[in-house]
Coordinates of N, CA and C and ligand atoms in Angstrom, one line a residue:
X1 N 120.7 41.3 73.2 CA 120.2 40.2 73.9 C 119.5 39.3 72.8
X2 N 120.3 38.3 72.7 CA 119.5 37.0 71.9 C 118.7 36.4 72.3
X3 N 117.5 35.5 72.3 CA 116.9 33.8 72.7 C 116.5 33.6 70.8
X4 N 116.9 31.9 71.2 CA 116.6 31.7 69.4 C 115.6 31.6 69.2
X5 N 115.0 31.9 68.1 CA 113.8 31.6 67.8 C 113.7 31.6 66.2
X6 N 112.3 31.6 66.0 CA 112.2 31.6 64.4 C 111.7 32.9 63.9
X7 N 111.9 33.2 62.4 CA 111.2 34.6 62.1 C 110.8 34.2 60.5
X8 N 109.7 34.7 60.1 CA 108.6 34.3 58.9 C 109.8 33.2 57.9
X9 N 109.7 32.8 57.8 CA 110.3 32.1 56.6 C 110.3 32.0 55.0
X10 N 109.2 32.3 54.8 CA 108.3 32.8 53.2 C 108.2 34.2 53.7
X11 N 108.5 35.2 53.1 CA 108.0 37.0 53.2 C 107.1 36.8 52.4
X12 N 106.2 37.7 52.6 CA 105.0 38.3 51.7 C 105.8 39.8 51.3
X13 N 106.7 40.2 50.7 CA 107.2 41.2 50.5 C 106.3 42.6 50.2
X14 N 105.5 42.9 49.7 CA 104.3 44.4 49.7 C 103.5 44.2 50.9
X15 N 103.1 43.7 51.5 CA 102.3 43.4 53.0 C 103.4 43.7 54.0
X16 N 104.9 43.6 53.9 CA 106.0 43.4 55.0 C 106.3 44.8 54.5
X17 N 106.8 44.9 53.7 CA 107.0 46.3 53.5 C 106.0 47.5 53.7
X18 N 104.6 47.4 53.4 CA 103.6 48.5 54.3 C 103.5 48.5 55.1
X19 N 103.9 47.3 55.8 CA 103.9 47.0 57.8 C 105.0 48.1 58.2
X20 N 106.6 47.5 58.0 CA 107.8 48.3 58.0 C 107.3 49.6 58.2
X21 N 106.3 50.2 57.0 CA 106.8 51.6 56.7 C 105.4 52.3 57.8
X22 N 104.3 51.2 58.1 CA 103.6 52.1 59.3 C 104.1 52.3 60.3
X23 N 105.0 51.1 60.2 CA 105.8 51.1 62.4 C 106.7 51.7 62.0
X24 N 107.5 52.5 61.2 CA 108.5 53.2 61.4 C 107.4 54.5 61.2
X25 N 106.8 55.2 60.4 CA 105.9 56.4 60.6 C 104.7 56.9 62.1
X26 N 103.8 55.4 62.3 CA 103.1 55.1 63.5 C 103.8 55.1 64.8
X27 N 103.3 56.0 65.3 CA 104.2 55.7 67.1 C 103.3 54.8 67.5
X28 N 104.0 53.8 68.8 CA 104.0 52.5 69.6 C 102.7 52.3 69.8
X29 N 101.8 53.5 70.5 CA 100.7 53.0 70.5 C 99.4 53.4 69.9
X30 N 99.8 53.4 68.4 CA 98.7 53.1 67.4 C 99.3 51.9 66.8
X31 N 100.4 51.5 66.3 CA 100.8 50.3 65.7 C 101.9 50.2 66.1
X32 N 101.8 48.7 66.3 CA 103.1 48.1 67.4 C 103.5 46.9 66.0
X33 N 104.8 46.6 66.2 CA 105.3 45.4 65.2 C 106.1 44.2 66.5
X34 N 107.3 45.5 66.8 CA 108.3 45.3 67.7 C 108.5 46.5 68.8
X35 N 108.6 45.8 70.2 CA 109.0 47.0 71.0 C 110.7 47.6 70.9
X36 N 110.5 48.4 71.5 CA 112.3 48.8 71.8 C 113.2 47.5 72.0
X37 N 114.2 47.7 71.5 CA 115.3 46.6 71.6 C 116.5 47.0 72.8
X38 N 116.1 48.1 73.0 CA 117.2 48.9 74.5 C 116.6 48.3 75.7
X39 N 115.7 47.4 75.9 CA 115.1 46.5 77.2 C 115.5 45.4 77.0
X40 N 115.9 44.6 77.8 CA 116.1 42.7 77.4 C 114.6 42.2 77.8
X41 N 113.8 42.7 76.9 CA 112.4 42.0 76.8 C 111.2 41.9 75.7
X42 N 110.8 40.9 76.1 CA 110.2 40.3 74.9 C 108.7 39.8 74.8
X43 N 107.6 40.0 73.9 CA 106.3 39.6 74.1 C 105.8 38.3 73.7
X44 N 105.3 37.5 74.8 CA 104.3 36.0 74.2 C 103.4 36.2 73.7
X45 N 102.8 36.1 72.4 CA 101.4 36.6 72.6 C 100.9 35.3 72.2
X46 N 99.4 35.0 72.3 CA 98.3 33.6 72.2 C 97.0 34.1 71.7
X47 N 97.1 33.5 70.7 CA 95.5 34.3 69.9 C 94.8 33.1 69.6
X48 N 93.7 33.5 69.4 CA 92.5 32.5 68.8 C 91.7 31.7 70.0
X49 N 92.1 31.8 71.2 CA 91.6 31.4 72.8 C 90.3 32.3 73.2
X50 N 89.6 31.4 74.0 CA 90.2 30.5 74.5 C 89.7 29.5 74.3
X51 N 90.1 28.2 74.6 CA 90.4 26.8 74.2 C 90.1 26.1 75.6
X52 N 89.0 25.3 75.7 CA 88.9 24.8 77.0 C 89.8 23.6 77.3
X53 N 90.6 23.3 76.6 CA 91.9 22.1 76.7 C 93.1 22.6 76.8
X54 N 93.5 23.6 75.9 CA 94.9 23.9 76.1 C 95.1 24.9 76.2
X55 N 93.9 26.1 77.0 CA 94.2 27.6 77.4 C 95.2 27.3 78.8
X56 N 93.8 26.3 79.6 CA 94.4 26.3 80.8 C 95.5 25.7 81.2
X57 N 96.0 24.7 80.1 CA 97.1 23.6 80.5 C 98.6 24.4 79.9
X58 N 98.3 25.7 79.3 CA 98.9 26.5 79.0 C 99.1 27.5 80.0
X59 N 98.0 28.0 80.6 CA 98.3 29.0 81.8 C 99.2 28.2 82.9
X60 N 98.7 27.4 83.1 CA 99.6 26.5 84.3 C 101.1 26.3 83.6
X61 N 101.3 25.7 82.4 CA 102.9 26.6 82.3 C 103.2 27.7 82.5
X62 N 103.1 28.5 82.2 CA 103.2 30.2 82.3 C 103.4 30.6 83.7
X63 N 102.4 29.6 84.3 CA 102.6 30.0 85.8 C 103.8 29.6 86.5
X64 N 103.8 28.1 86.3 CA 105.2 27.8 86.8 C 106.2 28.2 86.3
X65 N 106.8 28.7 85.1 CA 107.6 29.6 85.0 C 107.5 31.2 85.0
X66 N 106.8 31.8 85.2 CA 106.4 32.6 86.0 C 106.4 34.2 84.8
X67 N 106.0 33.6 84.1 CA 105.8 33.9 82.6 C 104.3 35.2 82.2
X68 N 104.6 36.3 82.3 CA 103.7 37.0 82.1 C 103.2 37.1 80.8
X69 N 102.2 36.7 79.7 CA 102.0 37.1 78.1 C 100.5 37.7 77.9
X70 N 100.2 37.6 76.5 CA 99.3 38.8 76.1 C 98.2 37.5 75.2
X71 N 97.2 37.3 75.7 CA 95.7 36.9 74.9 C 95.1 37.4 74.3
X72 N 95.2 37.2 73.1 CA 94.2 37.7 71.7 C 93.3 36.8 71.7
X73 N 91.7 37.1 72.5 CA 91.0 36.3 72.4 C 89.8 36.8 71.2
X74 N 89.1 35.6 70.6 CA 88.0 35.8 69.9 C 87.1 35.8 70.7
X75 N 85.8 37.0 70.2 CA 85.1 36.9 71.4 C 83.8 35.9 71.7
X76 N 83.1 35.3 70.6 CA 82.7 34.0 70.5 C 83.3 32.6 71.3
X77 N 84.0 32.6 71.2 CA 84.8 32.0 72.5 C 85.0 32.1 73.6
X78 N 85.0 33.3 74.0 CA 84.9 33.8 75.5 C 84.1 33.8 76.0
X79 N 83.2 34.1 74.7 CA 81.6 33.7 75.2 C 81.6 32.8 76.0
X80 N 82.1 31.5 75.3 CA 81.8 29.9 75.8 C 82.4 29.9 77.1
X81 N 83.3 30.4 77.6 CA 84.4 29.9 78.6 C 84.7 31.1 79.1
X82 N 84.0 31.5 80.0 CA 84.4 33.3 80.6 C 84.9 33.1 81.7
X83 N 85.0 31.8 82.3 CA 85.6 31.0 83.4 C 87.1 31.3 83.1
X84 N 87.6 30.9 81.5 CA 89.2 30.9 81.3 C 89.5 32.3 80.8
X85 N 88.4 33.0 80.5 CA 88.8 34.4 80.8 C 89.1 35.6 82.0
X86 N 88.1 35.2 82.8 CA 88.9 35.4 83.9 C 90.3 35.3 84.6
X87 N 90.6 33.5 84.7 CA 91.7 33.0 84.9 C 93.1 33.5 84.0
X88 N 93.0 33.9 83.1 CA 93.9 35.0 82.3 C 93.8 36.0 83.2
X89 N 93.2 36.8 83.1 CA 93.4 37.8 84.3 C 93.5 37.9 85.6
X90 N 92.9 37.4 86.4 CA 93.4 37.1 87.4 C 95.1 36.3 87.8
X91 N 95.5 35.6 86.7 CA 96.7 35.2 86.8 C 98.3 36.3 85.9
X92 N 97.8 37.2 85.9 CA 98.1 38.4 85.3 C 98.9 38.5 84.1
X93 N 97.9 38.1 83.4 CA 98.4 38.2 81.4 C 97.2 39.7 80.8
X94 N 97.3 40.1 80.0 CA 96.8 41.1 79.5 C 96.1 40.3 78.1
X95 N 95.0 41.1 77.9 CA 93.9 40.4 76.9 C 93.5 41.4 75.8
X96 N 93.6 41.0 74.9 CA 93.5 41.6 73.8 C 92.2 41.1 72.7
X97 N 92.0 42.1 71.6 CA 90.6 41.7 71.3 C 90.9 41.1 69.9
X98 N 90.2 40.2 69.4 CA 91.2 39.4 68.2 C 89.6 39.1 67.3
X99 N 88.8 40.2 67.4 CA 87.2 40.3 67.0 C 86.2 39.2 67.3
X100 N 85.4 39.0 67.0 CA 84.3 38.2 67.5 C 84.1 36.7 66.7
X101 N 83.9 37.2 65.5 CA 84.2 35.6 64.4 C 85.5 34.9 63.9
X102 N 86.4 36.4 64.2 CA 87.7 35.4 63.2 C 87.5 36.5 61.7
X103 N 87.0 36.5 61.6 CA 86.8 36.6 59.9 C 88.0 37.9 60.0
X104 N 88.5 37.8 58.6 CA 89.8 38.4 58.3 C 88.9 39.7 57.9
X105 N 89.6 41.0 58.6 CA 89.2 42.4 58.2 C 89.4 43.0 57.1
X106 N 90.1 42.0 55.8 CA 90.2 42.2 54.3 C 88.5 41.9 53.8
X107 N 87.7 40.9 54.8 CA 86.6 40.4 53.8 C 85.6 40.8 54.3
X108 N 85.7 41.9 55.5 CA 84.5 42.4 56.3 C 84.4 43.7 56.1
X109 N 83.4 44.1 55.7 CA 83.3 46.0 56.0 C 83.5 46.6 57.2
X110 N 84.0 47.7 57.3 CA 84.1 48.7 58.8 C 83.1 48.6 59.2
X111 N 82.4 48.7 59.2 CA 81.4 48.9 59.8 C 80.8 47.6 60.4
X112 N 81.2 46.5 60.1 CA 81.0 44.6 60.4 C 82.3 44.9 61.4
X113 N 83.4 45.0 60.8 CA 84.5 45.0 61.9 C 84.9 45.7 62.7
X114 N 84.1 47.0 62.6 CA 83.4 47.8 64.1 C 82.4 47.0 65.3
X115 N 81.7 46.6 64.9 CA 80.9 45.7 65.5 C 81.3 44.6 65.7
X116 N 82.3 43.7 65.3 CA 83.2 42.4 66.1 C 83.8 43.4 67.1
X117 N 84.5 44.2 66.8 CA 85.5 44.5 67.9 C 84.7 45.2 68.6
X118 N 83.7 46.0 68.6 CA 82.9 46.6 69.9 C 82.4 45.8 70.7
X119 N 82.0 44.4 70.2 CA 81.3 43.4 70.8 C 82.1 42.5 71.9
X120 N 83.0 42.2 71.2 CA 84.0 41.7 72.2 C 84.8 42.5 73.0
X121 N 84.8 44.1 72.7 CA 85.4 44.5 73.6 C 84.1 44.9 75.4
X122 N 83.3 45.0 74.7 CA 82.2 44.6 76.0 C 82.1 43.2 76.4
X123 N 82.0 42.4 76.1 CA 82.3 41.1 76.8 C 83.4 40.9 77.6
X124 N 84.2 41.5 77.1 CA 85.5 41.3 77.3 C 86.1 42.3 79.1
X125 N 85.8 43.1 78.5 CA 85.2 43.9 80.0 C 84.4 43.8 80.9
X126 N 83.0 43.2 80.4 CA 82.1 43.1 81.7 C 82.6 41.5 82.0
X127 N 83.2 40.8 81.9 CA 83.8 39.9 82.1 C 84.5 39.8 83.6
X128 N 85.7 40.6 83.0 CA 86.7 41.1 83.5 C 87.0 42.4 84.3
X129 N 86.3 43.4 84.0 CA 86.3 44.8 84.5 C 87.2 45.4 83.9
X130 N 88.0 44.9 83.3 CA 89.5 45.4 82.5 C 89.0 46.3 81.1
X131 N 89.0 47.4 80.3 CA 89.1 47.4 78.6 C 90.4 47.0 78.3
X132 N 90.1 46.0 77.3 CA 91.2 45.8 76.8 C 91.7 47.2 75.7
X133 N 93.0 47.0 75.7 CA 93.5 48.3 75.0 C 94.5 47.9 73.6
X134 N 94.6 46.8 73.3 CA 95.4 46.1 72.3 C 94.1 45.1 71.2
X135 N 94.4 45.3 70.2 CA 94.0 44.7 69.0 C 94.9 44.2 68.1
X136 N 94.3 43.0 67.8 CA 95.2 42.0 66.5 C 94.1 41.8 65.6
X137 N 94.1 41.6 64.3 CA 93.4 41.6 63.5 C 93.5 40.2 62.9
X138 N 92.4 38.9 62.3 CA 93.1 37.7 62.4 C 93.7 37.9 61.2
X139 N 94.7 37.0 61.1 CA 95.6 36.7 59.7 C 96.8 37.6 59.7
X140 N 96.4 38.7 60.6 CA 97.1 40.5 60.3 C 96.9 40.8 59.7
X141 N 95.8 40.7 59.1 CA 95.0 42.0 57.6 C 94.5 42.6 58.2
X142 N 94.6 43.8 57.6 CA 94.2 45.3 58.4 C 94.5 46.3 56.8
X143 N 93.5 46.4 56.2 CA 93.4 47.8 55.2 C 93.7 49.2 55.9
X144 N 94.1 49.9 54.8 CA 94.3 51.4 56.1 C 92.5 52.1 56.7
X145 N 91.9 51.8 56.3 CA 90.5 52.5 56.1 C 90.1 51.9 57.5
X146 N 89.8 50.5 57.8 CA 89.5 49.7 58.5 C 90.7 50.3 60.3
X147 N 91.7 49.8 59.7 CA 93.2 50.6 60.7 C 92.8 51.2 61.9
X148 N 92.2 52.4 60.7 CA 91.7 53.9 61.6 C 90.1 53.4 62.2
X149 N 89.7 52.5 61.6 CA 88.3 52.4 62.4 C 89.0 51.5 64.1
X150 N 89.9 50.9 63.8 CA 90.1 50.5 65.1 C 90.7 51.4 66.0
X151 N 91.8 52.0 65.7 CA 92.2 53.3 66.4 C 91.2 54.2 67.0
X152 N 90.0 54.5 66.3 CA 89.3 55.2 66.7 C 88.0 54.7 67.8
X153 N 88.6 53.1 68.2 CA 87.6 52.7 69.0 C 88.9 52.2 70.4
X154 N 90.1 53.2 70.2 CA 90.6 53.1 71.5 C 91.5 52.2 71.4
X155 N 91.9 51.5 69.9 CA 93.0 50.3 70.4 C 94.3 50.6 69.8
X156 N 95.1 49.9 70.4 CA 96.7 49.7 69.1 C 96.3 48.4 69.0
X157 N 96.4 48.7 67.4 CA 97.1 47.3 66.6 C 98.4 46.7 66.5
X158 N 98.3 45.2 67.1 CA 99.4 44.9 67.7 C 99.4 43.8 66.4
X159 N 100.8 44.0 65.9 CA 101.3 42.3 64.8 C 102.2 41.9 65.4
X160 N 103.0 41.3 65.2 CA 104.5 41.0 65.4 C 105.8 40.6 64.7
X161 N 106.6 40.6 65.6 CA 107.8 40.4 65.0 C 108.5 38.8 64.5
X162 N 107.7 38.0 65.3 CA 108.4 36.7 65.3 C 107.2 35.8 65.4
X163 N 107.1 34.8 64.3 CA 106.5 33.8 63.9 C 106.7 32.8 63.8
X164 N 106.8 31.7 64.5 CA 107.4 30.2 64.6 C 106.3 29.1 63.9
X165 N 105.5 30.0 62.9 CA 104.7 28.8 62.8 C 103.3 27.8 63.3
X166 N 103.4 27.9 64.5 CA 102.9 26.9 65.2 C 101.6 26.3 64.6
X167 N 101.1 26.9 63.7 CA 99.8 26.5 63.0 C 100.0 25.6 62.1
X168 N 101.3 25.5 61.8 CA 101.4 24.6 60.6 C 102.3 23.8 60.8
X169 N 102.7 23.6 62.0 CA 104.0 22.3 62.2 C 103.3 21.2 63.0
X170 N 103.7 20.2 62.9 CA 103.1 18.8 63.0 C 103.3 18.6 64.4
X171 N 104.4 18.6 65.0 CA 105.1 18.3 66.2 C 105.4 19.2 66.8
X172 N 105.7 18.7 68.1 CA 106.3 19.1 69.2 C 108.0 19.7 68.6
X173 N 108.8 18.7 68.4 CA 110.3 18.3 68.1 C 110.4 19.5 66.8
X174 N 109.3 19.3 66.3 CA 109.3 20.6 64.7 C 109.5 22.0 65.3
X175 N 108.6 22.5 66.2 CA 108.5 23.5 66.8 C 109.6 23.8 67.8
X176 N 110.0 23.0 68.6 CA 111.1 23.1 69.4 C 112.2 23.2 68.3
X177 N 112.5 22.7 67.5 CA 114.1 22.9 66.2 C 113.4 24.4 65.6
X178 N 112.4 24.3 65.9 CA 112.6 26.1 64.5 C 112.8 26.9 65.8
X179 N 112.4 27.0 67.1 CA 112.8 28.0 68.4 C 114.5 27.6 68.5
X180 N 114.7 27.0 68.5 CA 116.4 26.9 68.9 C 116.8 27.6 67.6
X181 N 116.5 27.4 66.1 CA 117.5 27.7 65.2 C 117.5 29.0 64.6
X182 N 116.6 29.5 65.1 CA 116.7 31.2 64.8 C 116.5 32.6 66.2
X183 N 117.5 33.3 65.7 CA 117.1 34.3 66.5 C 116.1 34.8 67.0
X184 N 115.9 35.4 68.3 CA 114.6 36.4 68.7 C 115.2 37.5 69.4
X185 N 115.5 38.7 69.2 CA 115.9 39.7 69.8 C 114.9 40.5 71.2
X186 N 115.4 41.3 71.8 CA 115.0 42.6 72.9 C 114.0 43.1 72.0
X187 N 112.8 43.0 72.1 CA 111.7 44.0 72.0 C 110.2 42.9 71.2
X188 N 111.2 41.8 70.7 CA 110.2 40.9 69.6 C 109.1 41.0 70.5
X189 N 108.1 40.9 69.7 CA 106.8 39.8 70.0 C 106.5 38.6 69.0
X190 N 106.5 38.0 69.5 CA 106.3 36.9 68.9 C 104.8 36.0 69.2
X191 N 104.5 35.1 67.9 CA 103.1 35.0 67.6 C 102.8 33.5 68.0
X192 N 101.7 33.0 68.9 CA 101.3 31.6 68.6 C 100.1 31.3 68.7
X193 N 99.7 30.3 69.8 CA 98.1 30.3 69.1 C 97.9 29.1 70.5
X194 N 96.8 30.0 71.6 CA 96.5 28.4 72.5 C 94.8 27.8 71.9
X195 N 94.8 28.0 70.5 CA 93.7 27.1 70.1 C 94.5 25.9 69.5
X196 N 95.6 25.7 69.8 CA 96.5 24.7 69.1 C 97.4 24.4 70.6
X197 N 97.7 22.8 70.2 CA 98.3 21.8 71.2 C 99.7 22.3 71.7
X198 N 100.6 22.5 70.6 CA 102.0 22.6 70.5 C 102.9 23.9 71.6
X199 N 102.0 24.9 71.1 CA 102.5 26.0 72.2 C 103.2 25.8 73.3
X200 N 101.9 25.4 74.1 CA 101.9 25.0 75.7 C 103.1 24.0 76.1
X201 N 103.5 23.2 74.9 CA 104.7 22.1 75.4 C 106.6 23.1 75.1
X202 N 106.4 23.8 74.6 CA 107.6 24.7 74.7 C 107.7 25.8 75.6
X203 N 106.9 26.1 76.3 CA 106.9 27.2 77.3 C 108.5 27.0 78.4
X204 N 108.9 25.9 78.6 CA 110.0 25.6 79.4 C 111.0 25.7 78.5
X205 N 110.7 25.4 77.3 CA 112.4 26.1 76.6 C 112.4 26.8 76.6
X206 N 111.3 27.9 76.2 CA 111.7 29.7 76.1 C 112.0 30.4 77.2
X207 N 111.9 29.6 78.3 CA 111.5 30.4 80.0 C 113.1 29.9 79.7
X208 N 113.4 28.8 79.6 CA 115.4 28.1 79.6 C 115.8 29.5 78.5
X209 N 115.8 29.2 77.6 CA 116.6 30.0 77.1 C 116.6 31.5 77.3
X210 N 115.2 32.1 77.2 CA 115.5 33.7 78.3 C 116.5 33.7 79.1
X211 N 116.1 32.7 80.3 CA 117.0 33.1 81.3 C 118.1 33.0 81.4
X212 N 119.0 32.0 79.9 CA 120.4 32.3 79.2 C 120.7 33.3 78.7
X213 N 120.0 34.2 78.0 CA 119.8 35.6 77.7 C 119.8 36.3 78.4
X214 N 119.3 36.4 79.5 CA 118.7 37.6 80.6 C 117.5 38.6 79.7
X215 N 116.7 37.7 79.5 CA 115.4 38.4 78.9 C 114.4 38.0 79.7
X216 N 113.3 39.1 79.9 CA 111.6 38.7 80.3 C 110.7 38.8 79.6
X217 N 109.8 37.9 79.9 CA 109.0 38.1 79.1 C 107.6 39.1 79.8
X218 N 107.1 40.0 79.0 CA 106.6 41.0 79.6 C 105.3 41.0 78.7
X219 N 103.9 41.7 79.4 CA 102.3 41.9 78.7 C 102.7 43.1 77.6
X220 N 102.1 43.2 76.1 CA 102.7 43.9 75.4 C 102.5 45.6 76.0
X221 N 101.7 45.6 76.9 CA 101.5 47.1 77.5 C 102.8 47.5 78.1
X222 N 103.8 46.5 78.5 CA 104.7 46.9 79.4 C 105.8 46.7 78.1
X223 N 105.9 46.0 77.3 CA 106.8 46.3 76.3 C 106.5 47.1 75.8
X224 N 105.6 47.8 75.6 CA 105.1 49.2 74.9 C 105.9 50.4 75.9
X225 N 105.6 50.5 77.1 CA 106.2 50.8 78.4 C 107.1 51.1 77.8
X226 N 108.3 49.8 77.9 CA 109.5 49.5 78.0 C 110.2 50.8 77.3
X227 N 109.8 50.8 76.0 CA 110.3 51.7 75.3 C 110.3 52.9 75.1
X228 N 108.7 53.7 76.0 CA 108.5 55.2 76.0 C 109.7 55.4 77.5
X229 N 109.7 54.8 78.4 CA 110.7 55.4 79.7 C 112.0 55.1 79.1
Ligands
LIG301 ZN1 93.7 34.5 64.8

């Protein structure tokens, strides 16, 4: 099962290859890259939210196409807007914890990046009533030392498979040509960002082209799912 999409374009080759070699050693739910490819399904994920402009002008896509995905929220921002954190859940997407500042877990101690993620994951809950059970690390830096400090506070670290960019492309038209001209297979997840404009205006091509595929898009707990049944 195809839908086109884009996949990194520049490799960081020793960072891609220790990734490779955890998700083939790591089972699904300590570190996730890509789910099973034996499902025709596939993960949205949205990090760096929420965004009081274009979380929700993004959920109302999602809605009308009827688009289930996964929120990597910071938790300093949810702070701000616990209103659009709700509304994520309640409209049934799964939330994930994407630490409290941002700051990349290469430049923070375990013990700093214990405390982003414990903190947001209480907000994030008494929020919602939900623990979130998935972790993204920003940038995807994750030392192994640090790794295990998040594992050990209950999460999988989720990266992904498919990267379109969206942080760094100017347009709409840019983002829509790199989704048509490359592949996205059964299991991807793929990475974007509703603290940025662009996302939210392609939601109806990928819902179009799935449904030329016969792919769904699924919360990464159920792509995780997908592949233990
Ligand atoms: Zn981020």
């Amino acid at each position: 099962m195809k839908i086109r999409t884009l996949r990194a374009a520049r490799p960081n080759w020793p960072r891609q290859l220790i990734r490779a070699a955890m998700a083939t050693l790591l089972p699904q739910h300590i570190f996730l890259v890509k789910g099973s490819a034996s499902r025709p399904a596939i993960s949205l994920t949205f990090d760096d939210g929420p965004h009081p402009e274009y979380t929700p002008r993004l959920l109302d896509q999602l809605g009308e196409h009827q688009i289930s995905a996964t929120f990597f929220l910071i938790g300093r921002e949810a702070e701000l807007y616990p209103e659009l954190v709700r509304r994520i859940v309640q409209e049934g997407h799964q939330l994930g914890n994407h630490t409290w500042h941002h700051a990349p877990p290469d430049q923070v101690s375990a013990r700093a990046l214990a405390d982003e993620v414990h903190r947001t994951q209480q907000l994030l809950t008494d929020l919602t009533g939900q623990v979130p059970r998935v972790f993204r690390p920003p940038l995807g830096k994750l030392t192994p030392g640090k790794f295990a400090c998040v594992w050990r506070l209950g999460l999988t670290t989720v990266l992904w498979s498919v990267d379109p960019k969206d942080y760094q492309v100017d347009s709409v038209a840019e983002l829509r040509r790199r989704l048509l001209d490359h592949p996205c297979r059964s299991g991807d997840i793929v990475l974007m960002h509703d603290s940025r404009p662009l996302a939210l205006e392609v939601i109806a091509d990928l819902a179009r082209m799935a449904e030329q595929a016969r792919v769904e898009f699924v919360t990464i707990s159920k792509l995780m799912n997908a592949g233990s049944d």
